[in-house]
Short mmCIF file of C-alpha atoms in Angstrom, two decimals:
data_model
loop_
_atom_site.label_atom_id
_atom_site.label_comp_id
_atom_site.label_asym_id
_atom_site.label_seq_id
_atom_site.Cartn_x
_atom_site.Cartn_y
_atom_site.Cartn_z
CA MET A 120 0.00 0.00 0.00
CA GLU A 121 2.79 2.38 0.89
CA GLU A 122 4.45 1.74 -2.47
CA VAL A 123 1.22 2.59 -4.29
CA PHE A 124 0.79 5.90 -2.51
CA TYR A 125 4.40 6.97 -2.65
CA GLU A 126 5.49 5.53 -6.00
CA LYS A 127 2.39 5.24 -8.17
CA LEU A 128 0.69 8.37 -6.82
CA GLU A 129 3.96 10.33 -6.70
CA LEU A 130 3.97 11.41 -3.07
CA LYS A 131 7.73 11.29 -2.61
CA LYS A 132 9.33 14.47 -1.37
CA ASP A 133 11.33 14.87 -4.56
CA HIS A 134 8.06 14.77 -6.52
CA ALA A 135 6.28 17.35 -4.37
CA GLY A 136 6.82 20.24 -6.76
CA ARG A 137 6.37 18.26 -9.96
CA MET A 138 3.20 18.52 -12.03
CA ASN A 139 1.10 15.39 -12.38
CA ASN A 140 -0.01 13.97 -15.73
CA LEU A 141 -3.29 15.88 -15.82
CA GLU A 142 -1.54 19.18 -15.13
CA LEU A 143 1.02 18.44 -17.84
CA LEU A 144 -1.80 17.70 -20.27
CA ALA A 145 -3.51 20.94 -19.27
CA GLN A 146 -0.35 22.93 -19.94
CA ALA A 147 0.18 21.31 -23.35
CA MET A 148 -3.42 21.88 -24.43
CA SER A 149 -3.39 25.46 -23.17
CA ASP A 150 -0.22 26.21 -25.14
CA ALA A 151 -1.73 24.62 -28.25
CA GLY A 152 -4.95 26.58 -27.79
CA GLU A 153 -3.04 29.85 -27.58
CA GLU A 154 -1.14 28.95 -30.76
CA PHE A 155 -4.37 28.28 -32.66
CA GLY A 156 -5.91 31.39 -31.14
CA SER A 157 -8.37 31.45 -28.28
CA THR A 158 -10.89 33.24 -30.50
CA THR A 159 -11.05 30.33 -32.96
CA PRO A 160 -13.47 27.46 -32.24
CA TYR A 161 -10.70 24.87 -32.05
CA GLY A 162 -8.38 27.04 -29.98
CA SER A 163 -11.22 28.01 -27.64
CA ALA A 164 -12.13 24.34 -27.14
CA LEU A 165 -8.51 23.48 -26.34
CA VAL A 166 -8.32 26.26 -23.75
CA LYS A 167 -11.59 25.18 -22.11
CA ILE A 168 -10.45 21.57 -21.91
CA ALA A 169 -7.07 22.68 -20.56
CA GLN A 170 -8.75 24.65 -17.77
CA THR A 171 -10.79 21.60 -16.77
CA GLU A 172 -7.76 19.30 -16.92
CA GLN A 173 -5.93 21.72 -14.65
CA LYS A 174 -8.79 21.53 -12.15
CA LEU A 175 -8.78 17.74 -12.40
CA GLY A 176 -5.05 17.68 -11.75
CA GLN A 177 -5.46 19.82 -8.64
CA ALA A 178 -8.34 17.65 -7.44
CA GLU A 179 -6.21 14.53 -7.92
CA ARG A 180 -3.36 16.11 -5.97
CA GLU A 181 -5.71 16.94 -3.09
CA PHE A 182 -7.17 13.42 -3.17
CA VAL A 183 -3.74 11.80 -3.01
CA THR A 184 -2.58 14.06 -0.19
CA SER A 185 -5.74 13.49 1.85
CA SER A 186 -5.59 9.74 1.26
CA ALA A 187 -2.00 9.61 2.45
CA SER A 188 -2.70 11.55 5.66
CA GLN A 189 -5.99 9.85 6.54
CA THR A 190 -5.30 6.29 5.39
CA LEU A 191 -1.64 5.53 4.85
CA LEU A 192 -0.06 7.35 7.78
CA PRO A 193 -2.28 5.84 10.55
CA ILE A 194 -1.69 2.34 9.18
CA ARG A 195 2.03 2.97 8.90
CA ARG A 196 2.16 4.23 12.49
CA PHE A 197 0.58 0.95 13.62
CA LEU A 198 3.00 -1.14 11.57
CA GLU A 199 6.04 0.79 12.78
CA GLY A 200 4.82 1.02 16.39
CA ASP A 201 2.46 -1.55 17.88
CA MET A 202 3.12 -4.21 15.25
CA LYS A 203 6.88 -4.08 15.76
CA THR A 204 6.36 -4.35 19.53
CA ILE A 205 4.13 -7.41 19.05
CA GLN A 206 6.68 -9.05 16.77
CA LYS A 207 9.44 -8.33 19.27
CA GLU A 208 7.51 -9.82 22.19
CA ARG A 209 6.56 -12.89 20.15
CA LYS A 210 10.22 -13.39 19.40
CA VAL A 211 11.00 -13.16 23.12
CA LEU A 212 8.20 -15.65 23.83
CA ASN A 213 9.67 -18.10 21.36
CA GLY A 214 13.04 -17.78 23.11
CA LYS A 215 11.43 -18.43 26.51
CA ARG A 216 9.73 -21.52 25.09
CA LEU A 217 13.06 -22.86 23.84
CA ASP A 218 14.61 -22.24 27.28
CA LEU A 219 11.73 -24.09 28.92
CA ASP A 220 12.10 -27.03 26.54
CA ALA A 221 15.84 -27.16 27.28
CA CYS A 222 15.19 -27.24 31.05
CA LYS A 223 12.69 -30.07 30.63
CA SER A 224 15.22 -32.00 28.58
CA ARG A 225 17.95 -31.54 31.23
CA LEU A 226 15.56 -32.76 33.94
CA ARG A 227 14.80 -35.92 31.98
CA LYS A 228 18.51 -36.60 31.50
CA ALA A 229 19.50 -35.91 35.14
CA LYS A 230 21.06 -39.01 36.77
CA THR A 231 21.83 -37.85 40.28
CA VAL A 232 19.71 -36.29 42.99
CA GLU A 233 21.78 -33.12 42.92
CA SER A 234 21.48 -32.73 39.14
CA GLN A 235 17.74 -33.40 39.32
CA ALA A 236 17.30 -30.74 42.01
CA ALA A 237 19.26 -28.19 39.98
CA ALA A 238 17.30 -29.05 36.83
CA GLU A 239 13.98 -28.71 38.67
CA ALA A 240 14.99 -25.29 40.01
CA ASP A 241 15.96 -24.14 36.52
CA LEU A 242 12.68 -25.53 35.17
CA ARG A 243 10.62 -23.57 37.71
CA VAL A 244 12.40 -20.33 36.78
CA ALA A 245 12.02 -21.00 33.04
CA GLN A 246 8.33 -21.88 33.47
CA ALA A 247 7.65 -18.67 35.41
CA GLU A 248 9.41 -16.54 32.81
CA PHE A 249 7.57 -18.30 29.99
CA ASP A 250 4.17 -17.82 31.68
CA LYS A 251 4.92 -14.14 32.25
CA GLN A 252 5.87 -13.64 28.60
CA VAL A 253 2.72 -15.47 27.49
CA GLU A 254 0.59 -12.95 29.39
CA ILE A 255 2.47 -9.99 27.92
CA THR A 256 2.10 -11.31 24.38
CA LYS A 257 -1.55 -12.17 24.94
CA LEU A 258 -2.36 -8.63 26.08
CA LEU A 259 -0.63 -7.17 23.03
CA LEU A 260 -2.47 -9.49 20.66
CA GLU A 261 -5.82 -8.60 22.24
CA GLY A 262 -5.13 -4.97 21.31
CA ILE A 263 -4.95 -5.89 17.63
CA GLN A 264 -8.75 -5.88 17.39
CA THR A 265 -8.82 -2.21 18.39
CA ALA A 266 -6.11 -1.50 15.83
CA HIS A 267 -8.14 -3.32 13.17
CA ASN A 268 -11.18 -1.19 13.98
CA ASN A 269 -9.09 1.96 13.57
CA GLN A 270 -7.69 0.71 10.28
CA LEU A 271 -11.19 -0.16 9.08
CA LYS A 272 -12.19 3.45 9.72
CA CYS A 273 -9.15 4.56 7.71
CA LEU A 274 -10.27 2.39 4.80
CA ARG A 275 -13.79 3.81 4.98
CA ASP A 276 -12.32 7.31 4.95
CA PHE A 277 -10.31 6.36 1.87
CA VAL A 278 -13.44 5.14 0.07
CA ASP A 279 -15.26 8.35 1.02
CA LEU A 280 -12.37 10.44 -0.30
CA GLN A 281 -12.31 8.48 -3.53
CA MET A 282 -16.07 8.82 -4.00
CA SER A 283 -15.81 12.56 -3.44
CA TYR A 284 -12.92 12.83 -5.89
CA PHE A 285 -14.72 10.93 -8.65
CA ALA A 286 -17.94 12.88 -8.05
CA GLN A 287 -15.98 16.12 -8.31
CA ALA A 288 -14.26 14.92 -11.49
CA HIS A 289 -17.59 13.83 -12.99
CA GLN A 290 -19.12 17.24 -12.28
CA MET A 291 -16.15 19.00 -13.87
CA MET A 292 -16.42 16.89 -17.02
CA ALA A 293 -20.20 17.37 -17.16
CA ASP A 294 -19.72 21.13 -16.99
CA LEU A 295 -17.08 20.92 -19.71
CA GLN A 296 -19.38 18.80 -21.85
CA ARG A 297 -22.09 21.45 -21.62
CA GLU A 298 -19.59 24.16 -22.55
CA LEU A 299 -18.43 22.21 -25.59
CA SER A 300 -21.96 21.39 -26.74
CA GLY A 301 -21.90 24.61 -28.75
CA THR A 302 -19.10 24.19 -31.25
CA LEU A 303 -18.32 24.70 -34.92
CA THR A 304 -18.34 21.59 -37.06
CA PHE A 305 -16.53 22.11 -40.36
CA ARG A 306 -17.70 20.52 -43.59
CA GLY A 307 -15.59 21.52 -46.54
CA SER A 308 -15.74 25.29 -46.92
CA SER A 309 -18.66 25.72 -44.52
CA ALA A 310 -18.89 25.66 -40.77
CA VAL A 311 -22.10 24.78 -38.95
CA LEU A 312 -22.55 26.05 -35.41
CA VAL A 313 -24.32 23.47 -33.28
CA THR A 314 -25.79 24.69 -30.00
CA THR A 315 -27.89 23.03 -27.32
CA ASN A 316 -30.04 26.00 -26.33
CA ALA A 317 -33.72 25.14 -26.34
CA GLY A 318 -35.34 26.00 -29.63
CA SER A 319 -32.01 26.65 -31.32
CA VAL A 320 -31.43 25.83 -34.95
CA PRO A 321 -28.19 25.15 -36.83
CA THR A 322 -26.47 28.33 -37.96
CA HIS A 323 -23.82 28.67 -40.66
CA ALA A 324 -20.75 30.84 -40.17
CA ASN A 325 -18.06 31.92 -42.64
CA SER A 326 -19.73 29.91 -45.39
CA THR A 327 -19.31 30.58 -49.08
CA SER A 328 -22.41 28.60 -50.01
CA ALA A 329 -26.02 28.73 -48.93
CA PRO A 330 -26.83 26.66 -45.83
CA PRO A 331 -28.76 23.41 -46.35
CA LYS A 332 -32.47 23.89 -46.05
CA PRO A 333 -34.57 21.70 -43.76
CA VAL A 334 -36.67 19.08 -45.44
CA THR A 335 -40.25 20.06 -46.01
CA GLY A 336 -42.77 17.28 -45.65
CA THR A 337 -45.50 15.90 -43.51
CA GLY A 338 -43.41 15.85 -40.35
CA LYS A 339 -44.07 18.01 -37.31
CA PRO A 340 -41.59 19.77 -34.97
CA PHE A 341 -40.16 17.66 -32.20
CA ASP A 342 -42.01 18.36 -28.97
CA ILE A 343 -39.80 17.91 -25.89
CA SER A 344 -42.85 16.75 -23.96
CA ASP A 345 -43.24 13.74 -26.26
CA VAL A 346 -42.47 10.45 -24.51
CA GLY A 347 -42.12 6.87 -25.66
CA THR A 348 -40.48 5.41 -28.75
CA LYS A 349 -41.20 7.29 -31.98
CA GLN A 350 -39.93 7.70 -35.52
CA ALA A 351 -38.26 10.91 -36.59
CA ARG A 352 -36.73 12.26 -39.78
CA VAL A 353 -33.44 14.16 -39.88
CA ILE A 354 -33.97 17.63 -41.33
CA LEU A 355 -30.28 18.59 -41.50
CA ASP A 356 -26.95 16.76 -41.45
CA TYR A 357 -25.41 16.49 -37.99
CA ASP A 358 -21.85 15.37 -37.24
CA ALA A 359 -21.32 13.96 -33.76
CA VAL A 360 -19.27 16.24 -31.50
CA LEU A 361 -19.00 13.95 -28.47
CA PRO A 362 -18.40 10.17 -28.29
CA GLN A 363 -21.92 9.50 -27.01
CA GLU A 364 -23.50 11.32 -29.97
CA MET A 365 -24.42 9.86 -33.36
CA SER A 366 -23.81 11.38 -36.78
CA VAL A 367 -26.90 11.52 -38.98
CA ARG A 368 -27.70 12.70 -42.48
CA GLN A 369 -30.58 14.62 -43.96
CA ASN A 370 -33.69 12.46 -44.58
CA ASP A 371 -32.44 9.62 -42.33
CA VAL A 372 -35.32 7.97 -40.48
CA LEU A 373 -34.50 7.18 -36.85
CA ILE A 374 -36.10 5.48 -33.89
CA VAL A 375 -35.98 8.04 -31.07
CA TYR A 376 -36.78 7.96 -27.38
CA ARG A 377 -35.88 9.68 -24.14
CA LEU A 378 -33.81 8.40 -21.23
CA PRO A 379 -34.03 9.58 -17.59
CA GLY A 380 -31.53 12.33 -16.89
CA LEU A 381 -30.82 13.01 -20.57
CA ASP A 382 -30.28 16.63 -21.60
CA PRO A 383 -33.74 17.95 -22.66
CA ASP A 384 -32.23 19.26 -25.90
CA TYR A 385 -31.29 15.71 -26.96
CA VAL A 386 -32.97 12.37 -27.63
CA MET A 387 -31.49 8.90 -27.96
CA ALA A 388 -31.63 7.74 -31.57
CA GLU A 389 -31.08 4.37 -33.22
CA LYS A 390 -30.48 3.37 -36.82
CA GLY A 391 -29.01 0.16 -38.19
CA GLY A 392 -27.88 -1.05 -34.79
CA VAL A 393 -26.05 2.22 -34.05
CA ARG A 394 -27.24 4.29 -31.11
CA GLY A 395 -26.35 7.76 -29.84
CA ARG A 396 -27.62 11.19 -28.84
CA VAL A 397 -28.97 13.59 -31.47
CA PRO A 398 -30.13 17.20 -30.89
CA ILE A 399 -33.89 17.54 -31.24
CA SER A 400 -33.43 20.71 -33.33
CA PHE A 401 -32.22 18.47 -36.17
CA LEU A 402 -35.31 16.24 -36.11
CA GLU A 403 -38.99 16.24 -36.92
CA LEU A 404 -41.48 13.59 -35.91
CA ILE A 405 -43.02 11.46 -38.62
#
């Protein structure tokens, strides 16, 4: 455990001032974003991600430090203190047992009355010392249960710290995901701005050609209050921005439905065994 905290999690003193991997990634992405220009869509996205990675790196550093102080150090104090004392007394007990066995052996081998008397006296002393050491060792071993309870609390604290860290990291990434939901997707010489604001529609920027027009037909606008599984037609091409999204093309017919907790501006869509999120502003119900 100590190796994990001090080697894998980089808690050694000579690593104290060194950036962790997330902070290094944040610095690299920030530098790249500045080179592309923070006013460009790509550069702006890099800077936003870099800021979140920096926060994640700091959160990881705090998690590791707290875990070391609340979990590792108490356990190490027990191992270097009480546990070493127990091991020492058990070693002494083993020595007393060997002395007692030797006295018993001498008594069995005694031939004369004088040698028997001397052996019996030595045996009584060895037996008394052995019994005394047994009691000392027994008391120390009984205290292990209390130590185990304390260590169990340390492990629970570690789990709580880890849960808090992952919850914090999840919230940071969720916030970043919302920030990146509005981004420019380039197709040839045109760039389509995709946003997740309610009621928003795709907007073209810096385009040399007219934007694609939505399909006109018998479909009706997608109502966010609709529930259940329905069919919908894609009214405009959409290229997935995030891994959980699905790219669709104009006139595609999809099976759509909602999931609990899903962003209200999105629905889950399926086509040909492929599933992913699609903005409702790109769809109309059939």
